[in-house]
Coordinates of C-alpha atoms and ligand atoms in Angstrom, one line a residue:
M643 CA -0.1 -0.1 0.1
I644 CA 3.2 2.3 1.2
V645 CA 6.2 2.2 -0.4
V646 CA 9.3 4.1 0.9
E647 CA 12.2 4.0 -1.1
N648 CA 15.4 5.5 0.1
M649 CA 14.4 8.0 2.1
V650 CA 16.4 11.0 3.6
K651 CA 15.2 13.8 5.9
A652 CA 18.4 16.0 7.2
F653 CA 18.2 18.6 9.6
G654 CA 21.4 20.6 8.4
G655 CA 24.0 18.4 8.1
F656 CA 22.0 15.7 10.7
H657 CA 20.6 13.0 8.5
A658 CA 17.0 12.1 11.3
V659 CA 16.2 9.8 8.7
D660 CA 19.2 8.3 6.6
G661 CA 17.9 6.4 3.5
A662 CA 15.0 4.2 4.8
S663 CA 13.5 2.0 2.9
L664 CA 10.3 -0.1 3.6
T665 CA 6.9 -1.4 2.5
I666 CA 3.1 -1.3 4.5
T667 CA 1.1 -4.1 3.5
E668 CA -2.6 -3.1 2.6
G669 CA -4.4 -4.5 5.6
S670 CA -1.8 -5.2 7.7
I671 CA -1.4 -3.6 11.4
T672 CA 2.4 -2.9 10.7
G673 CA 4.6 -2.1 14.1
L674 CA 7.3 0.6 14.0
I675 CA 10.0 0.4 16.7
G676 CA 13.4 1.6 17.6
P677 CA 15.4 3.1 20.3
N678 CA 14.6 7.0 21.5
G679 CA 15.8 9.3 18.3
A680 CA 16.0 6.9 15.5
G681 CA 13.6 9.0 13.4
K682 CA 11.0 7.4 13.7
T683 CA 8.7 10.2 14.2
T684 CA 10.6 12.3 11.2
L685 CA 9.7 9.2 8.8
F686 CA 6.1 9.5 9.9
N687 CA 6.3 13.4 9.2
V688 CA 8.0 12.8 5.9
I689 CA 5.6 10.3 4.8
A690 CA 2.5 12.6 6.1
G691 CA 3.6 15.4 4.2
V692 CA 4.7 17.6 7.2
L693 CA 7.9 17.7 6.2
Q694 CA 9.8 17.8 2.8
P695 CA 11.9 14.8 2.4
T696 CA 15.4 15.8 1.3
S697 CA 15.5 12.8 -1.3
G698 CA 13.8 9.5 -1.4
T699 CA 10.4 8.8 -2.7
V700 CA 6.4 7.5 -1.0
T701 CA 4.3 5.9 -3.1
M702 CA 0.7 4.8 -2.0
Q703 CA -1.2 2.4 -4.0
G704 CA 1.4 3.0 -7.0
Q705 CA 1.2 6.7 -7.0
D706 CA 3.8 8.9 -6.2
I707 CA 2.8 10.8 -3.2
T708 CA 6.4 12.4 -2.2
G709 CA 6.1 15.8 -0.4
L710 CA 2.5 16.2 -1.1
P711 CA 0.6 18.4 1.9
P712 CA -1.2 16.7 4.6
H713 CA -4.5 17.7 3.1
A714 CA -4.0 15.8 -0.3
L715 CA -2.9 13.2 1.7
F716 CA -6.0 13.4 3.6
H717 CA -8.1 13.3 0.8
R718 CA -6.3 10.0 -0.2
G719 CA -7.6 8.4 3.1
L720 CA -3.6 8.7 4.4
L721 CA -4.1 10.3 8.1
R722 CA -2.0 10.3 11.1
T723 CA -2.0 11.3 14.7
F724 CA 0.4 12.9 16.9
Q725 CA 2.9 12.0 19.5
I726 CA 1.4 14.8 21.5
A727 CA -2.1 14.8 21.2
H728 CA -3.3 18.0 19.9
E729 CA -7.2 18.9 20.6
F730 CA -9.2 21.9 21.1
P731 CA -9.1 22.1 24.8
S732 CA -12.1 24.5 25.2
M733 CA -14.3 22.7 22.5
T734 CA -16.0 19.1 24.1
C735 CA -15.1 15.9 22.6
R736 CA -17.9 15.7 20.4
E737 CA -17.2 18.7 18.9
N738 CA -13.7 18.4 18.5
L739 CA -14.4 15.2 16.2
M740 CA -17.0 17.3 14.7
M741 CA -14.2 20.0 13.8
V742 CA -12.5 17.1 11.6
P743 CA -12.5 17.9 8.0
G744 CA -14.5 16.0 6.1
S745 CA -16.9 16.2 3.6
Q746 CA -19.1 19.1 5.0
S747 CA -20.7 21.5 2.2
G748 CA -18.9 24.0 4.2
E749 CA -19.2 27.9 4.0
S750 CA -19.3 29.0 0.3
L751 CA -22.1 31.7 -0.1
W752 CA -23.9 29.6 -2.2
N753 CA -24.5 27.5 0.9
T754 CA -25.2 30.5 3.0
W755 CA -27.9 31.5 0.9
F756 CA -29.4 28.3 -0.4
G757 CA -27.9 25.3 1.4
R758 CA -29.5 26.4 4.7
K759 CA -31.1 23.4 5.1
R760 CA -28.3 21.0 3.8
I761 CA -25.8 22.6 6.2
A762 CA -28.5 22.0 8.9
D763 CA -29.0 18.4 7.9
E764 CA -24.8 18.1 7.6
E765 CA -24.3 19.1 10.9
R766 CA -26.9 16.6 12.7
A767 CA -24.9 13.7 10.6
L768 CA -22.2 14.8 11.7
R769 CA -23.2 15.1 15.1
A770 CA -24.6 11.4 14.6
R771 CA -21.3 10.1 13.4
A772 CA -19.3 11.8 16.4
D773 CA -22.0 10.2 18.4
E774 CA -21.0 6.7 17.1
V775 CA -17.0 6.8 17.0
L776 CA -17.7 8.3 20.5
D777 CA -19.6 5.3 21.5
F778 CA -17.2 2.7 19.3
L779 CA -14.6 3.9 21.6
T780 CA -16.6 3.0 24.7
V781 CA -16.4 6.5 25.6
S782 CA -19.6 8.2 25.3
H783 CA -19.9 9.6 28.5
L784 CA -17.0 12.0 27.6
A785 CA -19.2 13.8 24.6
D786 CA -19.7 16.6 26.6
H787 CA -17.0 16.8 28.3
K788 CA -14.3 19.5 27.5
A789 CA -11.5 18.2 25.6
G790 CA -8.8 19.8 27.6
Q791 CA -10.0 18.6 30.6
I792 CA -10.1 14.3 29.6
S793 CA -7.0 12.6 30.7
G794 CA -4.2 12.0 28.8
G795 CA -5.0 8.6 27.8
Q796 CA -8.9 9.8 26.8
K797 CA -6.8 12.3 24.8
K798 CA -5.1 9.5 22.5
L799 CA -8.6 8.0 22.0
L800 CA -10.0 11.2 20.7
E801 CA -7.0 11.2 18.3
L802 CA -8.1 7.9 17.0
G803 CA -11.3 9.0 16.9
R804 CA -10.5 11.8 14.4
T805 CA -9.2 9.0 11.8
M806 CA -12.7 7.4 12.2
M807 CA -14.7 10.8 11.4
V808 CA -13.6 9.9 7.3
D809 CA -13.2 7.5 5.5
A810 CA -9.3 6.2 6.5
K811 CA -7.6 4.0 4.2
I812 CA -4.2 4.1 6.1
V813 CA -3.4 5.4 9.3
F814 CA -0.4 6.3 10.7
L815 CA -0.1 6.4 14.6
D816 CA 2.6 8.1 16.4
E817 CA 2.6 6.4 20.3
V818 CA -0.6 6.7 21.1
G819 CA -0.6 4.2 24.0
A820 CA 2.3 6.5 25.8
G821 CA 1.5 7.5 29.4
V822 CA -2.1 5.5 28.9
N823 CA -3.0 3.0 31.9
R824 CA -3.1 -0.7 30.9
T825 CA -7.0 -0.6 30.8
L826 CA -7.3 2.9 28.5
L827 CA -4.2 1.0 26.3
N828 CA -6.4 -2.3 25.8
T829 CA -9.4 -0.5 24.8
I830 CA -6.8 1.8 22.2
G831 CA -5.5 -1.7 21.3
D832 CA -9.5 -3.4 20.2
A833 CA -10.5 -0.2 18.9
I834 CA -7.5 -0.4 16.5
I835 CA -8.0 -4.2 15.9
R836 CA -11.8 -3.3 15.2
L837 CA -11.3 -0.7 12.8
N838 CA -8.5 -3.1 10.9
K839 CA -10.8 -5.7 10.8
E840 CA -14.3 -4.2 10.4
R841 CA -13.6 -1.3 8.1
G842 CA -10.4 -2.2 6.3
Y843 CA -7.8 0.1 7.8
T844 CA -4.2 0.0 7.4
F845 CA -2.4 0.7 10.0
V846 CA 1.2 1.5 11.0
V847 CA 2.0 1.9 14.8
I848 CA 5.0 3.6 16.5
E849 CA 4.9 2.3 19.7
H850 CA 7.6 1.7 23.0
D851 CA 5.7 -1.1 24.6
M852 CA 6.1 -4.3 23.5
D853 CA 3.7 -5.9 24.6
F854 CA 1.2 -3.6 22.5
I855 CA 3.3 -4.1 19.4
G856 CA 3.4 -8.0 20.4
R857 CA -0.6 -8.1 20.8
L858 CA -1.3 -5.8 17.6
C859 CA 1.8 -5.5 15.3
D860 CA 2.5 -7.6 11.7
P861 CA 4.9 -7.4 10.4
V862 CA 7.1 -5.4 13.1
I863 CA 9.9 -3.2 11.6
C864 CA 12.6 -2.0 13.5
M865 CA 14.7 1.6 12.9
A866 CA 18.0 2.9 14.6
E867 CA 19.7 5.8 13.6
G868 CA 17.6 6.6 10.5
R869 CA 17.3 3.3 8.9
V870 CA 15.6 -0.1 8.6
L871 CA 17.7 -2.3 10.5
A872 CA 14.9 -5.6 10.2
Q873 CA 11.6 -6.9 9.7
G874 CA 9.7 -9.6 10.9
T875 CA 7.3 -10.7 13.5
L876 CA 8.3 -9.3 17.1
A877 CA 10.2 -13.2 17.7
E878 CA 12.2 -12.6 15.0
I879 CA 12.8 -9.3 15.8
K880 CA 13.6 -9.3 19.3
A881 CA 16.0 -12.1 18.0
N882 CA 17.8 -10.1 15.9
E883 CA 21.6 -9.4 16.4
Q884 CA 21.5 -6.0 15.4
V885 CA 18.3 -5.1 16.6
I886 CA 19.5 -6.1 20.1
E887 CA 23.0 -4.1 19.8
A888 CA 20.9 -1.0 18.6
Y889 CA 19.1 -0.9 21.5
L890 CA 21.9 -1.7 24.2
G891 CA 23.6 0.8 22.9
T892 CA 20.5 3.1 24.3
G893 CA 20.7 2.2 27.7
L894 CA 19.3 -0.4 30.2
K895 CA 14.9 1.0 29.8
N896 CA 15.0 0.5 26.4
K897 CA 17.0 -2.9 26.3
D898 CA 14.4 -4.1 29.2
Q899 CA 11.7 -3.2 26.9
V900 CA 12.8 -5.3 23.8
A901 CA 14.0 -8.0 25.9
G902 CA 11.6 -8.3 28.3
A903 CA 8.4 -8.4 26.3
Ligands
ATP1303 N1 13.0 19.5 13.4 C1 14.2 19.1 14.0 N2 15.3 20.1 14.0 C2 16.7 18.9 14.5 N3 16.9 17.8 14.7 C3 15.6 16.8 14.7 C4 14.2 17.3 14.8 N4 13.6 16.8 14.6 C5 13.6 15.8 15.1 N5 15.4 15.5 15.7 C6 16.6 14.9 15.5 O1 16.1 14.0 14.8 C7 16.4 12.0 15.3 C8 15.2 11.3 15.1 O2 13.8 12.2 16.4 P1 12.6 11.4 16.1 O3 11.8 12.5 17.0 O4 12.2 10.9 14.5 O5 13.0 10.2 16.7 P2 12.2 8.8 17.8 O6 12.5 7.7 16.7 O7 10.5 9.3 17.0 O8 12.5 9.1 18.5 P3 11.3 8.6 19.7 O9 10.9 7.9 20.2 O10 11.8 9.3 21.1 O11 9.8 9.4 19.5 C9 16.4 12.8 17.1 O12 18.1 12.7 17.1 C10 16.0 14.6 16.9 O13 16.9 15.2 18.2
MG1304 MG1 9.0 10.2 18.1

């Protein structure tokens, strides 16, 4: 579904992504792991059009999408969430979902004069969809809560919810489980699996929690120092010498994460 070839993203003389190549298979939940600073988020940003690549190409279903802006990718069904959730804090959770740009007619002059009924109908449909999404994520009770006041984990759920307001094809999740308690993490995991099975979403999941990766992802791709080190099942990745070395080099915490999974 997505093919990344020889991707390089330089910041000054430093190559955060340094010749990464990988393939994301349609229908998969692919895990992207690697020590802190490996270039995972930067790679996501380049694929999702947030950053321009220095060199390299990205194709989606055979079409070159290299360097297309996020809104153009959005219309093709390529969405990403952020490592740090970015909700509108003073709006309710429902309103946050309703803000996702999608198929609204918008506020053209024509619509203002002639489309009042249509806009009202659309708003009702949008509201119903937002409520469905909240229900799917088992957080209907948060619909009228201000998004700035829900927990960090619930914000992550809301981020995932945003991807459900449109017909996504492929969703890139950047540490959707970071700082989230076990129960909520399971809810997020369940939602990802259901979206994958029932709606055919392809996912690419960056995560440091190896239990979460192990439960959801096949295959798993491991990056270090801007490059792809290995791809395989989590068991294969964990047994890979280069992977172990990459994690060892970054200290105990990460090593235990990968070895203890
Ligand atoms: N805008 C930037 N300017 C300069 N350096 C950057 C920039 N963004 C990222 N980097 C550097 O690029 C490297 C890769 O960063 P990136 O955020 O992609 O890593 P990551 O794999 O997502 O790490 P983490 O697991 O900690 O989120 C890091 O060394 C980081 O400091
Ligand atoms: Mg990151």
